[in-house]
PDB file of C-alpha atoms in Angstrom:
ATOM      1  CA  VAL A1096      12.936   9.836  -2.291  1.00 94.00           C
ATOM      2  CA  GLN A1097       9.651   9.264  -4.409  1.00 95.00           C
ATOM      3  CA  LEU A1098       7.055   6.232  -3.627  1.00 96.00           C
ATOM      4  CA  GLN A1099       5.615   5.201  -7.156  1.00 96.00           C
ATOM      5  CA  ALA A1100       2.415   3.381  -7.061  1.00 96.00           C
ATOM      6  CA  SER A1101       0.794   1.646 -10.139  1.00 96.00           C
ATOM      7  CA  GLY A1102      -1.812  -1.191 -11.047  1.00 97.00           C
ATOM      8  CA  GLY A1103      -5.075   0.114 -10.306  1.00 96.00           C
ATOM      9  CA  GLY A1104      -7.613   0.268 -12.907  1.00 97.00           C
ATOM     10  CA  LEU A1105     -11.286  -0.983 -13.392  1.00 98.00           C
ATOM     11  CA  VAL A1106     -12.603  -4.096 -12.180  1.00 98.00           C
ATOM     12  CA  GLN A1107     -15.972  -5.936 -11.962  1.00 98.00           C
ATOM     13  CA  THR A1108     -17.363  -7.473  -8.297  1.00 98.00           C
ATOM     14  CA  GLY A1109     -15.674 -10.788  -7.461  1.00 98.00           C
ATOM     15  CA  GLY A1110     -12.394  -9.453  -9.880  1.00 98.00           C
ATOM     16  CA  SER A1111      -8.283  -9.270  -8.507  1.00 98.00           C
ATOM     17  CA  LEU A1112      -5.803  -5.872  -8.886  1.00 98.00           C
ATOM     18  CA  ARG A1113      -2.214  -6.202  -7.564  1.00 98.00           C
ATOM     19  CA  LEU A1114      -1.016  -3.028  -6.887  1.00 98.00           C
ATOM     20  CA  SER A1115       2.584  -1.868  -6.329  1.00 98.00           C
ATOM     21  CA  CYS A1116       4.780   1.031  -4.744  1.00 98.00           C
ATOM     22  CA  ALA A1117       8.037   1.204  -5.230  1.00 97.00           C
ATOM     23  CA  VAL A1118      11.138   3.163  -2.839  1.00 97.00           C
ATOM     24  CA  SER A1119      12.964   5.567  -5.054  1.00 95.00           C
ATOM     25  CA  GLY A1120      15.852   8.262  -4.371  1.00 94.00           C
ATOM     26  CA  SER A1121      18.954   8.416  -2.040  1.00 88.00           C
ATOM     27  CA  ILE A1122      17.522   6.259   1.035  1.00 90.00           C
ATOM     28  CA  PHE A1123      19.890   4.045   3.532  1.00 90.00           C
ATOM     29  CA  SER A1124      16.652   1.906   4.013  1.00 93.00           C
ATOM     30  CA  VAL A1125      12.799   0.805   4.116  1.00 96.00           C
ATOM     31  CA  ASN A1126      11.341  -0.083   6.840  1.00 96.00           C
ATOM     32  CA  THR A1127       6.848  -0.274   7.374  1.00 97.00           C
ATOM     33  CA  MET A1128       5.520  -0.057   3.969  1.00 98.00           C
ATOM     34  CA  ALA A1129       1.969   0.003   3.779  1.00 98.00           C
ATOM     35  CA  TRP A1130      -1.874   0.887   1.635  1.00 98.00           C
ATOM     36  CA  TYR A1131      -4.170   3.096   3.358  1.00 98.00           C
ATOM     37  CA  ARG A1132      -7.350   3.890   1.276  1.00 98.00           C
ATOM     38  CA  GLN A1133      -9.497   6.497   0.989  1.00 98.00           C
ATOM     39  CA  ALA A1134     -12.949   6.706   0.080  1.00 97.00           C
ATOM     40  CA  PRO A1135     -15.010   9.633  -1.525  1.00 92.00           C
ATOM     41  CA  GLY A1136     -16.592  11.212   1.960  1.00 94.00           C
ATOM     42  CA  ASN A1137     -14.718   8.685   3.949  1.00 96.00           C
ATOM     43  CA  GLN A1138     -11.279   9.427   5.835  1.00 97.00           C
ATOM     44  CA  ARG A1139      -8.263   8.011   4.825  1.00 97.00           C
ATOM     45  CA  GLU A1140      -8.405   4.666   6.207  1.00 98.00           C
ATOM     46  CA  LEU A1141      -5.054   1.807   6.734  1.00 98.00           C
ATOM     47  CA  VAL A1142      -5.924  -1.430   5.360  1.00 98.00           C
ATOM     48  CA  ALA A1143      -2.826  -3.731   5.220  1.00 98.00           C
ATOM     49  CA  THR A1144       0.875  -3.471   7.324  1.00 98.00           C
ATOM     50  CA  ILE A1145       3.916  -4.989   6.499  1.00 98.00           C
ATOM     51  CA  THR A1146       7.179  -4.419   7.963  1.00 97.00           C
ATOM     52  CA  TYR A1147      10.853  -5.183   6.482  1.00 96.00           C
ATOM     53  CA  GLY A1148      11.006  -8.914   8.382  1.00 97.00           C
ATOM     54  CA  GLY A1149       8.094  -9.334   6.394  1.00 97.00           C
ATOM     55  CA  THR A1150       5.407  -9.430   9.732  1.00 98.00           C
ATOM     56  CA  SER A1151       1.846  -8.211   8.372  1.00 98.00           C
ATOM     57  CA  ASN A1152      -1.105  -6.940   9.287  1.00 98.00           C
ATOM     58  CA  TYR A1153      -4.999  -6.011   8.009  1.00 98.00           C
ATOM     59  CA  GLU A1154      -7.691  -3.950   8.579  1.00 98.00           C
ATOM     60  CA  ASP A1155     -10.506  -6.636   9.659  1.00 98.00           C
ATOM     61  CA  SER A1156     -12.677  -6.393   6.490  1.00 97.00           C
ATOM     62  CA  VAL A1157     -10.114  -7.065   3.058  1.00 98.00           C
ATOM     63  CA  LYS A1158      -8.276  -9.986   6.122  1.00 98.00           C
ATOM     64  CA  GLY A1159      -8.675 -12.685   4.253  1.00 98.00           C
ATOM     65  CA  ARG A1160      -8.760 -11.802   0.648  1.00 98.00           C
ATOM     66  CA  PHE A1161      -6.001  -8.575   0.563  1.00 98.00           C
ATOM     67  CA  THR A1162      -1.964  -9.856   0.849  1.00 98.00           C
ATOM     68  CA  ILE A1163       0.650  -7.945   1.567  1.00 98.00           C
ATOM     69  CA  SER A1164       4.130  -8.902   0.377  1.00 98.00           C
ATOM     70  CA  ARG A1165       7.521  -6.400  -0.516  1.00 98.00           C
ATOM     71  CA  ASP A1166      10.302  -7.229  -1.662  1.00 97.00           C
ATOM     72  CA  ASN A1167      13.684  -5.330  -0.115  1.00 96.00           C
ATOM     73  CA  ALA A1168      15.897  -5.681  -3.002  1.00 95.00           C
ATOM     74  CA  LYS A1169      13.428  -4.052  -4.980  1.00 96.00           C
ATOM     75  CA  ASN A1170      12.074  -1.070  -2.314  1.00 96.00           C
ATOM     76  CA  THR A1171       8.673  -2.472  -3.614  1.00 97.00           C
ATOM     77  CA  ALA A1172       4.908  -3.002  -1.983  1.00 98.00           C
ATOM     78  CA  TYR A1173       2.518  -5.087  -3.768  1.00 98.00           C
ATOM     79  CA  LEU A1174      -1.014  -5.811  -2.294  1.00 98.00           C
ATOM     80  CA  GLN A1175      -2.980  -8.449  -4.122  1.00 98.00           C
ATOM     81  CA  MET A1176      -6.448  -7.997  -3.524  1.00 98.00           C
ATOM     82  CA  ASN A1177      -8.983 -11.255  -4.682  1.00 98.00           C
ATOM     83  CA  SER A1178     -12.787 -11.373  -4.160  1.00 98.00           C
ATOM     84  CA  LEU A1179     -13.236  -7.405  -4.572  1.00 98.00           C
ATOM     85  CA  ASN A1180     -16.447  -5.793  -4.154  1.00 97.00           C
ATOM     86  CA  PRO A1181     -17.840  -2.700  -4.495  1.00 97.00           C
ATOM     87  CA  GLU A1182     -16.595  -1.301  -0.974  1.00 96.00           C
ATOM     88  CA  ASP A1183     -13.250  -1.427  -1.604  1.00 98.00           C
ATOM     89  CA  THR A1184     -13.704   1.334  -4.487  1.00 98.00           C
ATOM     90  CA  ALA A1185     -10.885   4.258  -3.336  1.00 98.00           C
ATOM     91  CA  VAL A1186      -8.038   5.689  -4.223  1.00 98.00           C
ATOM     92  CA  TYR A1187      -5.491   4.055  -3.232  1.00 98.00           C
ATOM     93  CA  TYR A1188      -2.152   5.592  -1.404  1.00 98.00           C
ATOM     94  CA  CYS A1189       0.655   3.587  -0.231  1.00 97.00           C
ATOM     95  CA  ASN A1190       3.343   4.824   2.436  1.00 98.00           C
ATOM     96  CA  ALA A1191       6.683   4.106   4.139  1.00 98.00           C
ATOM     97  CA  ASP A1192       9.015   5.074   6.431  1.00 97.00           C
ATOM     98  CA  VAL A1193      12.074   5.586   5.234  1.00 95.00           C
ATOM     99  CA  GLN A1194      15.670   6.128   6.511  1.00 94.00           C
ATOM    100  CA  VAL A1195      16.991   8.767   4.341  1.00 90.00           C
ATOM    101  CA  VAL A1196      20.193   9.192   6.180  1.00 88.00           C
ATOM    102  CA  ARG A1197      21.580   7.228   9.239  1.00 88.00           C
ATOM    103  CA  GLY A1198      19.030   7.275  12.217  1.00 89.00           C
ATOM    104  CA  LYS A1199      17.112   9.338  10.392  1.00 91.00           C
ATOM    105  CA  TRP A1200      13.503   7.811   9.868  1.00 93.00           C
ATOM    106  CA  VAL A1201      10.743   9.610   7.765  1.00 95.00           C
ATOM    107  CA  PRO A1202       7.256   8.381   6.275  1.00 96.00           C
ATOM    108  CA  TYR A1203       6.379   9.134   2.564  1.00 97.00           C
ATOM    109  CA  TRP A1204       3.596   8.801   0.362  1.00 97.00           C
ATOM    110  CA  GLY A1205       2.538   7.553  -2.544  1.00 95.00           C
ATOM    111  CA  GLN A1206       0.528   9.941  -5.246  1.00 93.00           C
ATOM    112  CA  GLY A1207      -2.800   7.012  -5.199  1.00 94.00           C
ATOM    113  CA  THR A1208      -3.510   4.712  -7.346  1.00 97.00           C
ATOM    114  CA  GLN A1209      -7.867   4.773  -8.142  1.00 98.00           C
ATOM    115  CA  VAL A1210      -9.445   1.075  -7.716  1.00 98.00           C
ATOM    116  CA  THR A1211     -13.343   1.314  -8.592  1.00 98.00           C
ATOM    117  CA  VAL A1212     -14.961  -2.294  -8.673  1.00 98.00           C
ATOM    118  CA  SER A1213     -17.875  -2.437 -10.185  1.00 97.00           C
ATOM    119  CA  SER A1214     -21.412  -4.022  -8.839  1.00 92.00           C
TER     120      SER A1214
END
């Protein structure tokens, strides 16, 4: 099982980026998917989650600016990030609960993608 994250980059304050996280490999299904981020010197923090059914939750500082979505047919999650500011600068990681065999769920992490917001 692999999680491939992409879409990071350098953007100016107020700009937008869209991250993608694709799950591939031999799997039965993917349950909750999430985005985390880790800035230098900080602990990894949860940014947003989305269930298989589409219920989403957000960390307070990104509410109204970020939108998490998913395409279950593609086992892919997205994070649309708008109104970015320098405090959003971090490595963003995707996470997914994957049913690898019937009844067994395993959490997997993507490799991280750098988001840098310049002032």
